[in-house]
Short mmCIF file of C-alpha atoms and ligand atoms in Angstrom, two decimals:
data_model
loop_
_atom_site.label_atom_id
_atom_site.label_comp_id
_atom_site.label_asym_id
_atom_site.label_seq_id
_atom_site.Cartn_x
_atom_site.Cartn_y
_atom_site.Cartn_z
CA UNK U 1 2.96 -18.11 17.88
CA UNK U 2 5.97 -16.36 15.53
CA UNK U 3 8.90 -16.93 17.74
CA UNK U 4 11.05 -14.04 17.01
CA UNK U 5 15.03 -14.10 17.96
CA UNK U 6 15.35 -10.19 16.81
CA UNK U 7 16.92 -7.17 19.17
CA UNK U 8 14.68 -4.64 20.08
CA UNK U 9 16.09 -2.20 18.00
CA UNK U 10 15.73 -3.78 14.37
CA UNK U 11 11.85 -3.54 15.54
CA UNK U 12 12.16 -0.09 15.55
CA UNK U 13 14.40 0.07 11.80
CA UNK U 14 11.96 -2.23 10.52
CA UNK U 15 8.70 -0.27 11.51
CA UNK U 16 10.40 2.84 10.08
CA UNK U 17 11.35 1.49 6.70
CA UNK U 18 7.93 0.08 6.39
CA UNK U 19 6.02 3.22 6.88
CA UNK U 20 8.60 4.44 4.09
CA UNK U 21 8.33 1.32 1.89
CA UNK U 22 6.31 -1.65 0.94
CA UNK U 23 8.70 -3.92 2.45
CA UNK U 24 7.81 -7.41 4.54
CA UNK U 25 3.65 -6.50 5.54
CA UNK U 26 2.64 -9.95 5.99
CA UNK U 27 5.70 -10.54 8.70
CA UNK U 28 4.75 -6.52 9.67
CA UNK U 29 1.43 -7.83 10.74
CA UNK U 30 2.71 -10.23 13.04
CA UNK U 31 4.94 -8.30 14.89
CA UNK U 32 3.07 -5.49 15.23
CA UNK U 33 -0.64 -6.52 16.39
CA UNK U 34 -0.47 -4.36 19.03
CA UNK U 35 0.22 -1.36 17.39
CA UNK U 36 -2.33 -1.86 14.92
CA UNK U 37 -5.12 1.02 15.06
CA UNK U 38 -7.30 -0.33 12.26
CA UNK U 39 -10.04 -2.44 13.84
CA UNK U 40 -11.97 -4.65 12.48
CA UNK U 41 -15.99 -3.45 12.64
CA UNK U 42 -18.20 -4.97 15.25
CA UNK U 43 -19.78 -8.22 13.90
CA UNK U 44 -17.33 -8.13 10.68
CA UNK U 45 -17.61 -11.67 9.08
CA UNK U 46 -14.47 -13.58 6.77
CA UNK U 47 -13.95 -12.31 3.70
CA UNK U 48 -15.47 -14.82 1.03
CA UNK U 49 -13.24 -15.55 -2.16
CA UNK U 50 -15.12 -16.60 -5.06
CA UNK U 51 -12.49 -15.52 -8.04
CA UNK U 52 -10.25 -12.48 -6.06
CA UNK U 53 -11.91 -9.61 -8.15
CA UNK U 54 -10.13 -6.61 -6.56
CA UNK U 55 -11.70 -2.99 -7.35
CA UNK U 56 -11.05 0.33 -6.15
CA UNK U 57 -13.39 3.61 -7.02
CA UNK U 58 -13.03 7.11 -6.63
CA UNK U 59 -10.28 5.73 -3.91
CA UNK U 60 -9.06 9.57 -1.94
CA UNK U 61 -6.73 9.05 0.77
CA UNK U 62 -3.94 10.91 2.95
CA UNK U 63 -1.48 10.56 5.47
CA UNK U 64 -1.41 13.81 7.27
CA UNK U 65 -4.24 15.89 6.91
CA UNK U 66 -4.33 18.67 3.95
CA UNK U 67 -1.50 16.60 2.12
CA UNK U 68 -3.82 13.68 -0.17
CA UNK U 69 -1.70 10.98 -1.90
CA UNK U 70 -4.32 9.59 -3.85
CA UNK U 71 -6.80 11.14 -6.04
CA UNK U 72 -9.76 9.37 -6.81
CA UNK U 73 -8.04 6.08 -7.67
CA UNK U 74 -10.30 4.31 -9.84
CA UNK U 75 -9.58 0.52 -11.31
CA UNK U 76 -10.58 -3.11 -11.42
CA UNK U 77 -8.71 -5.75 -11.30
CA UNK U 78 -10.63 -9.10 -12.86
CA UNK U 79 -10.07 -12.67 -12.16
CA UNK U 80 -6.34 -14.06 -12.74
CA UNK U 81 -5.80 -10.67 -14.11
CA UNK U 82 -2.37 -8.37 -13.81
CA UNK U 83 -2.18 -4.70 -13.12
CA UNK U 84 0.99 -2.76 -12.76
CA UNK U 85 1.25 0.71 -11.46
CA UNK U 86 4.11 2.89 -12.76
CA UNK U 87 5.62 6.36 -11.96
CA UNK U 88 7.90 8.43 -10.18
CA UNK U 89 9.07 7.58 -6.60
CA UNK U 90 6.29 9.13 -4.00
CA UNK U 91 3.62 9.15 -6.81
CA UNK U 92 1.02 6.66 -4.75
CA UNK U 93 1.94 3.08 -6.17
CA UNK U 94 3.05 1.62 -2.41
CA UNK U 95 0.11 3.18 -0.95
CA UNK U 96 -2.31 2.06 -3.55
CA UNK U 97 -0.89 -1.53 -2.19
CA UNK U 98 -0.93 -0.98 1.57
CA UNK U 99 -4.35 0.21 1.25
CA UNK U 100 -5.54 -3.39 -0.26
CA UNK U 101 -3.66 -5.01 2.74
CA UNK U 102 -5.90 -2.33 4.98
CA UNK U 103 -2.67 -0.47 6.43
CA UNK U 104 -4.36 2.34 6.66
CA UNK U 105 -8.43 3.04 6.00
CA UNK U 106 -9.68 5.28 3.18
CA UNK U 107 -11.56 8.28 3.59
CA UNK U 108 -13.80 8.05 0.63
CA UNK U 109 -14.14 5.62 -2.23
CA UNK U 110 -14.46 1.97 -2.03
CA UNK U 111 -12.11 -1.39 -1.95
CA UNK U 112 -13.81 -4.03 -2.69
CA UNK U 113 -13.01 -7.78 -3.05
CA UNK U 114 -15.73 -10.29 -4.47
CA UNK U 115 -18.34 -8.16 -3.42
CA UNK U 116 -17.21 -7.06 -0.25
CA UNK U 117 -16.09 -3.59 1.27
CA UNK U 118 -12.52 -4.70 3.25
CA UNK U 119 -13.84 -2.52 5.90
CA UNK U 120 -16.78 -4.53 6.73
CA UNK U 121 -14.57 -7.97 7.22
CA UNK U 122 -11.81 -9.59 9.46
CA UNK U 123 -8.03 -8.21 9.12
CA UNK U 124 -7.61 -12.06 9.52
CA UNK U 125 -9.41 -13.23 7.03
CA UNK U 126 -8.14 -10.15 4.37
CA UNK U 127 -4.44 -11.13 4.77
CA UNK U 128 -5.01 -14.61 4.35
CA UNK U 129 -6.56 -14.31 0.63
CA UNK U 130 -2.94 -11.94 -0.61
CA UNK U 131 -0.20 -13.03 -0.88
CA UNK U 132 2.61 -10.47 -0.92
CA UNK U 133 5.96 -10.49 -2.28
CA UNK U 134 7.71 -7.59 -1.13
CA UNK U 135 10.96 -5.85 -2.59
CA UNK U 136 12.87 -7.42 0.43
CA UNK U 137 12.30 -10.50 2.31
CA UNK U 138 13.14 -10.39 6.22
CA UNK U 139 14.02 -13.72 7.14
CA UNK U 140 13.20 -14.99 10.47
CA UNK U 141 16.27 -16.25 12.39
CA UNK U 142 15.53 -19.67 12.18
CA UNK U 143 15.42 -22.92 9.82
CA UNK U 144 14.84 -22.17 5.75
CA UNK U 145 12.19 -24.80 6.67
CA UNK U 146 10.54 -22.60 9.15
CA UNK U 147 10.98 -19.68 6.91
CA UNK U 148 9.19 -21.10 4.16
CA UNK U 149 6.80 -23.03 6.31
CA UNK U 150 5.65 -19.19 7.31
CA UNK U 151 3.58 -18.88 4.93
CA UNK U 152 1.17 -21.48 5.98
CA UNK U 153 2.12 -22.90 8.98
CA UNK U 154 -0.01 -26.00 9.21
CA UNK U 155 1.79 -27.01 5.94
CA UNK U 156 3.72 -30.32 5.65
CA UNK U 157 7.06 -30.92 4.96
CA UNK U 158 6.28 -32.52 1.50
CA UNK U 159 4.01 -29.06 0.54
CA UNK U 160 7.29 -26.90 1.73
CA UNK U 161 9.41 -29.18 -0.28
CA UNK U 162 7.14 -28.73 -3.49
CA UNK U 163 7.05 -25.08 -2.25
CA UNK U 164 10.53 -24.78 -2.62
CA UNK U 165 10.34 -26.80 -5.85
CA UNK U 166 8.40 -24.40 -7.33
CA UNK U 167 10.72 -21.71 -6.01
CA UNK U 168 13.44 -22.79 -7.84
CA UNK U 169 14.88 -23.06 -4.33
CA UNK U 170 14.91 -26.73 -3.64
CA UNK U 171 18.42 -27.74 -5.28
CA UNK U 172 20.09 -24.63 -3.16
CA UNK U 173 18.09 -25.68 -0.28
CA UNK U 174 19.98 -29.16 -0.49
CA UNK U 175 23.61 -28.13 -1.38
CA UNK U 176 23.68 -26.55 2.57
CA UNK U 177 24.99 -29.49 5.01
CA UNK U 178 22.10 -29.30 7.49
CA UNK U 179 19.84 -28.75 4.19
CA UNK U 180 15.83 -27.87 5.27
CA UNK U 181 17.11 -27.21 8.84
CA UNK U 182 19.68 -25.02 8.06
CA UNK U 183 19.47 -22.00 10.13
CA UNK U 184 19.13 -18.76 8.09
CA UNK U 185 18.80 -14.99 8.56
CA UNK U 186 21.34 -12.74 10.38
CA UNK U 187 22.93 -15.42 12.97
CA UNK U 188 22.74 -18.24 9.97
CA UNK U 189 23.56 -18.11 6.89
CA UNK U 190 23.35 -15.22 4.80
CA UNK U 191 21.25 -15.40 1.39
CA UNK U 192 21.17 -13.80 -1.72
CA UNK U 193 18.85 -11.42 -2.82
CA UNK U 194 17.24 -13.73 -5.38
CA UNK U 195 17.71 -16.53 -3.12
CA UNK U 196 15.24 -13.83 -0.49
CA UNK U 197 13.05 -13.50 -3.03
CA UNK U 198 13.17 -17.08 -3.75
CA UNK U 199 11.61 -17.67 -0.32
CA UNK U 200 8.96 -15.30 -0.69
CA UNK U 201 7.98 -16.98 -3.72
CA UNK U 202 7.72 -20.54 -2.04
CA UNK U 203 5.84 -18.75 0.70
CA UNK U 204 3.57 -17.41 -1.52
CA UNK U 205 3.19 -20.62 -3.04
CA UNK U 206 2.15 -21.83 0.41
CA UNK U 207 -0.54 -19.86 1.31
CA UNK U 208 -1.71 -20.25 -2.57
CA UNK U 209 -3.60 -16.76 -1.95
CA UNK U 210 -6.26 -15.79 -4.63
CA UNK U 211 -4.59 -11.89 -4.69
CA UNK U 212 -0.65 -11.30 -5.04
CA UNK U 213 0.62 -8.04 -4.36
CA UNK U 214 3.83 -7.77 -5.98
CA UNK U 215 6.75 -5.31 -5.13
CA UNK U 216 9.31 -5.96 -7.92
CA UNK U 217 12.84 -5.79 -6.76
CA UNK U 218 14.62 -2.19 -7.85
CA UNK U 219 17.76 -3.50 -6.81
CA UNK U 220 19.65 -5.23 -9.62
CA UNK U 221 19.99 -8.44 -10.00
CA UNK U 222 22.47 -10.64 -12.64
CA UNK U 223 20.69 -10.55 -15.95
CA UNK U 224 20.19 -14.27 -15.84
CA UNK U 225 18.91 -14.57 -12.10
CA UNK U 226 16.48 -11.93 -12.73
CA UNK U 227 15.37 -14.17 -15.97
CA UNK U 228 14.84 -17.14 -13.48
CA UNK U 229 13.03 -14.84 -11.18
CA UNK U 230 10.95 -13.47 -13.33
CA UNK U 231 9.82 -17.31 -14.75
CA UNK U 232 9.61 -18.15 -10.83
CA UNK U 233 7.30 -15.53 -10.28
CA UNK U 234 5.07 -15.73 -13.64
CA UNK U 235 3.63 -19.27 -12.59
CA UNK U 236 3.10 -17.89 -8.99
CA UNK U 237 0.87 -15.26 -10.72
CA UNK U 238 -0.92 -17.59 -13.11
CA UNK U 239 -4.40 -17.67 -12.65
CA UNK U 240 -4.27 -15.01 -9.57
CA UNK U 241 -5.62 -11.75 -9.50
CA UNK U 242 -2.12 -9.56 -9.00
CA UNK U 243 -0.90 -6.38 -8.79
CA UNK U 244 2.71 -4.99 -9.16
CA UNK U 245 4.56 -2.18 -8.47
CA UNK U 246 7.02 -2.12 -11.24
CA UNK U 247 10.34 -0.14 -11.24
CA UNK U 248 11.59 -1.97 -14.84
CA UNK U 249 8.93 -1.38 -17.59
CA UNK U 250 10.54 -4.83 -19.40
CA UNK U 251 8.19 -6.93 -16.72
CA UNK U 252 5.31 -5.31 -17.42
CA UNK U 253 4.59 -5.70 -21.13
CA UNK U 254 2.55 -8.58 -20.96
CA UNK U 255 0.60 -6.73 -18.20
CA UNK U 256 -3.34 -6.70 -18.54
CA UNK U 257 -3.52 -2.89 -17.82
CA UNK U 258 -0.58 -0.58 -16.76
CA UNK U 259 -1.84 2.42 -14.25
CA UNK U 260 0.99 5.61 -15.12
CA UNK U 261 0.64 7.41 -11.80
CA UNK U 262 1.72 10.71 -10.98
CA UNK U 263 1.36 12.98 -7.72
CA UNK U 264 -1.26 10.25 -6.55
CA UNK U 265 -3.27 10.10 -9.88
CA UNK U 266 -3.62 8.07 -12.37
CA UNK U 267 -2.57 10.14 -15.52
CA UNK U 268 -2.50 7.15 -17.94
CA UNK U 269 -3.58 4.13 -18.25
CA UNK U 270 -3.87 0.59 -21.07
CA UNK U 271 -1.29 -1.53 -22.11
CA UNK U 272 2.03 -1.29 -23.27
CA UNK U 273 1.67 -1.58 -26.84
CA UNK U 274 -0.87 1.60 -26.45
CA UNK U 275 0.81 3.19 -23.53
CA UNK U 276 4.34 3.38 -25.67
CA UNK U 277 2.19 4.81 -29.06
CA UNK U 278 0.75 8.00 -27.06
CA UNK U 279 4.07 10.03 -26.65
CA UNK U 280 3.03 11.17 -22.83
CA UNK U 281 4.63 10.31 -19.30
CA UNK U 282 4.95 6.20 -19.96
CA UNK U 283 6.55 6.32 -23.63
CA UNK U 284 8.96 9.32 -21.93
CA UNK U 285 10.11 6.55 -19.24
CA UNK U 286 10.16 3.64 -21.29
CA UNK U 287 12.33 5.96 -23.65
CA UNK U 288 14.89 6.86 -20.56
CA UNK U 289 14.93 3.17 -19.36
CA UNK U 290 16.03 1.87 -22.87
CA UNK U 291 18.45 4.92 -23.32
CA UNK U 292 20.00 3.89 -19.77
CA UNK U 293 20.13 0.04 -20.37
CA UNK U 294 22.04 1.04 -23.76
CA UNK U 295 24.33 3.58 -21.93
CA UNK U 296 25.26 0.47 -19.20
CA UNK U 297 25.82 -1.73 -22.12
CA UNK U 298 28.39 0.81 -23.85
CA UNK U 299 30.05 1.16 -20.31
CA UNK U 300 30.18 -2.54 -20.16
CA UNK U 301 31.43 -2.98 -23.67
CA UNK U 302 34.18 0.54 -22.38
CA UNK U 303 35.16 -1.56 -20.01
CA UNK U 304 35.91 -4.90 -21.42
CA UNK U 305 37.48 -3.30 -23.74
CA UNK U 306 39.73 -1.06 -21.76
P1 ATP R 401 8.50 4.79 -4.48
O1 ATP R 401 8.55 4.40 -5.92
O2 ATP R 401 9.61 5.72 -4.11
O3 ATP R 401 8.37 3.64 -3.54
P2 ATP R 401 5.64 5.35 -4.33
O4 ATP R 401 5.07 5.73 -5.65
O5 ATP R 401 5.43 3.95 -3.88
O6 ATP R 401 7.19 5.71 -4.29
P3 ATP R 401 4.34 6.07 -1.86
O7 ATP R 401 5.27 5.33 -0.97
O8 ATP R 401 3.00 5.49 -2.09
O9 ATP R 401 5.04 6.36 -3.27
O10 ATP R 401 4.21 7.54 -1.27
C1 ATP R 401 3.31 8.49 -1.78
C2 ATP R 401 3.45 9.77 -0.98
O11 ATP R 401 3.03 9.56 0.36
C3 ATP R 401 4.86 10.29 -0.89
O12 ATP R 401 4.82 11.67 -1.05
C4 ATP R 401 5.31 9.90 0.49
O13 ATP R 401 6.23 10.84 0.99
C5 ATP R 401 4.02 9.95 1.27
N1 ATP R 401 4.05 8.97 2.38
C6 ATP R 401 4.31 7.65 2.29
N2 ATP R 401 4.21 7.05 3.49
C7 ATP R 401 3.88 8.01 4.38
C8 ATP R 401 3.62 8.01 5.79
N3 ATP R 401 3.67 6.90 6.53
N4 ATP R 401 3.32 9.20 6.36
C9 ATP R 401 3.26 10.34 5.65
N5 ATP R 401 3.48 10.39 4.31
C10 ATP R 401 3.79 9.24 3.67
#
């Protein structure tokens, strides 16, 4: 049982901004079983992992009717592999993501993991193989302990430690005076964004899921915390299947395939390298994203200066 110490009315804030964004799903789930109108089909079985092969084909899906989102959404995703998805805000890339956690079911195409159609198994057993690290962590008002603990909650307290450890969250963890049982979240004390993001990672690290569904942070972070981050979250993804939704096109170069979305359809696709030689929609926003990180270094430079 989650015990939640939340008022009523951050339910409602929270539902809201998660039908808007990929925020906190794996929390989401919890607190909203029963609102949940996807059922699981009669008889469904667990969902086997061999090696977390994710594929989607000819993927069409809407919200409302007459309004589709996706357009026959077509990729694979192979064993320890990355994908990122790119584009413009409202082009799919959340959705894409929510549809792998089965937020919503398709109307035609497949999703299939190892084999198996996500329709055919248990919710349960779905969420348990991906891991998600969203854009913004909701912490629980409780211990960091607890908060870690979440994502597997049969863990010891060495596996949290190491957790943490491999969060690059430990050391903080220790500087607070009541250490693994200090109380965090809105009546304890207040982290960082990294430090949020932190937890998710050690989470993550928890439930060691085979999948990893990635929502990178838009919100800035110092140059060298995001460095840590980023080094934090590339030995999470080692060796698991994962897919992020990328706002800064500097995380992504290493990527195994890069999916340029655009009104729900994927318009370009390959990696960097190739993506940046073909003068279309991804070479036009890695051009702007340079151009602004050289216009915020001049203002920088302005204003030391000044
Ligand atoms: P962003 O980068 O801004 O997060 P995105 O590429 O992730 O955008 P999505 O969130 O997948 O885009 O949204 C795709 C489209 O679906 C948008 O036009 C959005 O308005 C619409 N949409 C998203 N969620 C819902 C919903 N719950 N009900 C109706 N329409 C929705």
């Amino acid at each position: 049982i989650v015990q939640l110490y939340v008022p009523l009315n951050w339910f409602g804030t929270y539902y809201r901004s998660i039908q808007k964004n990929f925020i906190d799903m794996e929390n989401m789930f919890d607190l909203m079983k029963e609102e949940e109108d996807i059922i699981d089909a009669p008889g469904a079985g667990p969902l086997v992992i061999k090696k977390g092969i994710v594929e989607f084909s000819n993927v069409t899906f809407s919200y409302v009717p007459e309004r589709l989102v996706l357009k026959n959404i077509t990729f694979s995703v192979p064993h320890g592999k990355t994908v990122a998805l790119v584009g413009p805000s409202g082009s799919g890339k959340s959705t894409i993501i929510r549809l792998l956690f089965r937020f919503y079911d398709i109307e035609t195409g497949s999703i299939i993991i190892d084999g198996q159609n996500i329709k055919t198994v248990t919710q349960e057993s779905l969420r348990r193989a991906i891991g998600v690290v969203p854009q913004d962590t909701v912490l629980f008002n409780n211990t960091i302990r607890y908060n870690i603990k979440y994502g597997r909650l049969g863990a010891t307290d060495v596996d949290v430690i190491k957790a943490a450890q491999g969060a690059d969250i430990h050391n903080k963890i220790l500087t607070f005076p009541e250490q693994y049982e200090a109380q965090v979240g809105e009546r304890g004390l207040r982290l960082s964004g990294g430090e949020k993001q932190r937890v998710a990672i050690a989470r993550t690290l928890l439930k060691a899921p085979a999948i990893i569904l990635l929502d990178e942070a838009t919100s800035a972070l110092d140059t060298q915390t995001e460095r840590n981050i980023q080094e934090s979250l590339n030995k999470m993804c080692e060796n698991r299947t994962t897919i992020i939704v990328a706002h800064r096109l500097s995380t992504i170069i290493h990527a195994d395939e890069i999916l340029v979305l655009k009104d729900g359809e994927i318009v370009e696709r390959g990696r960097h390298e190739h993506l940046i030689g073909r003068e279309g929609v991804y070479a036009n926003m890695w051009k702007q994203q340079l151009d602004s990180k050289e216009a915020s270094i001049e203002n920088s430079l302005e204003q030391s200066t000044a």
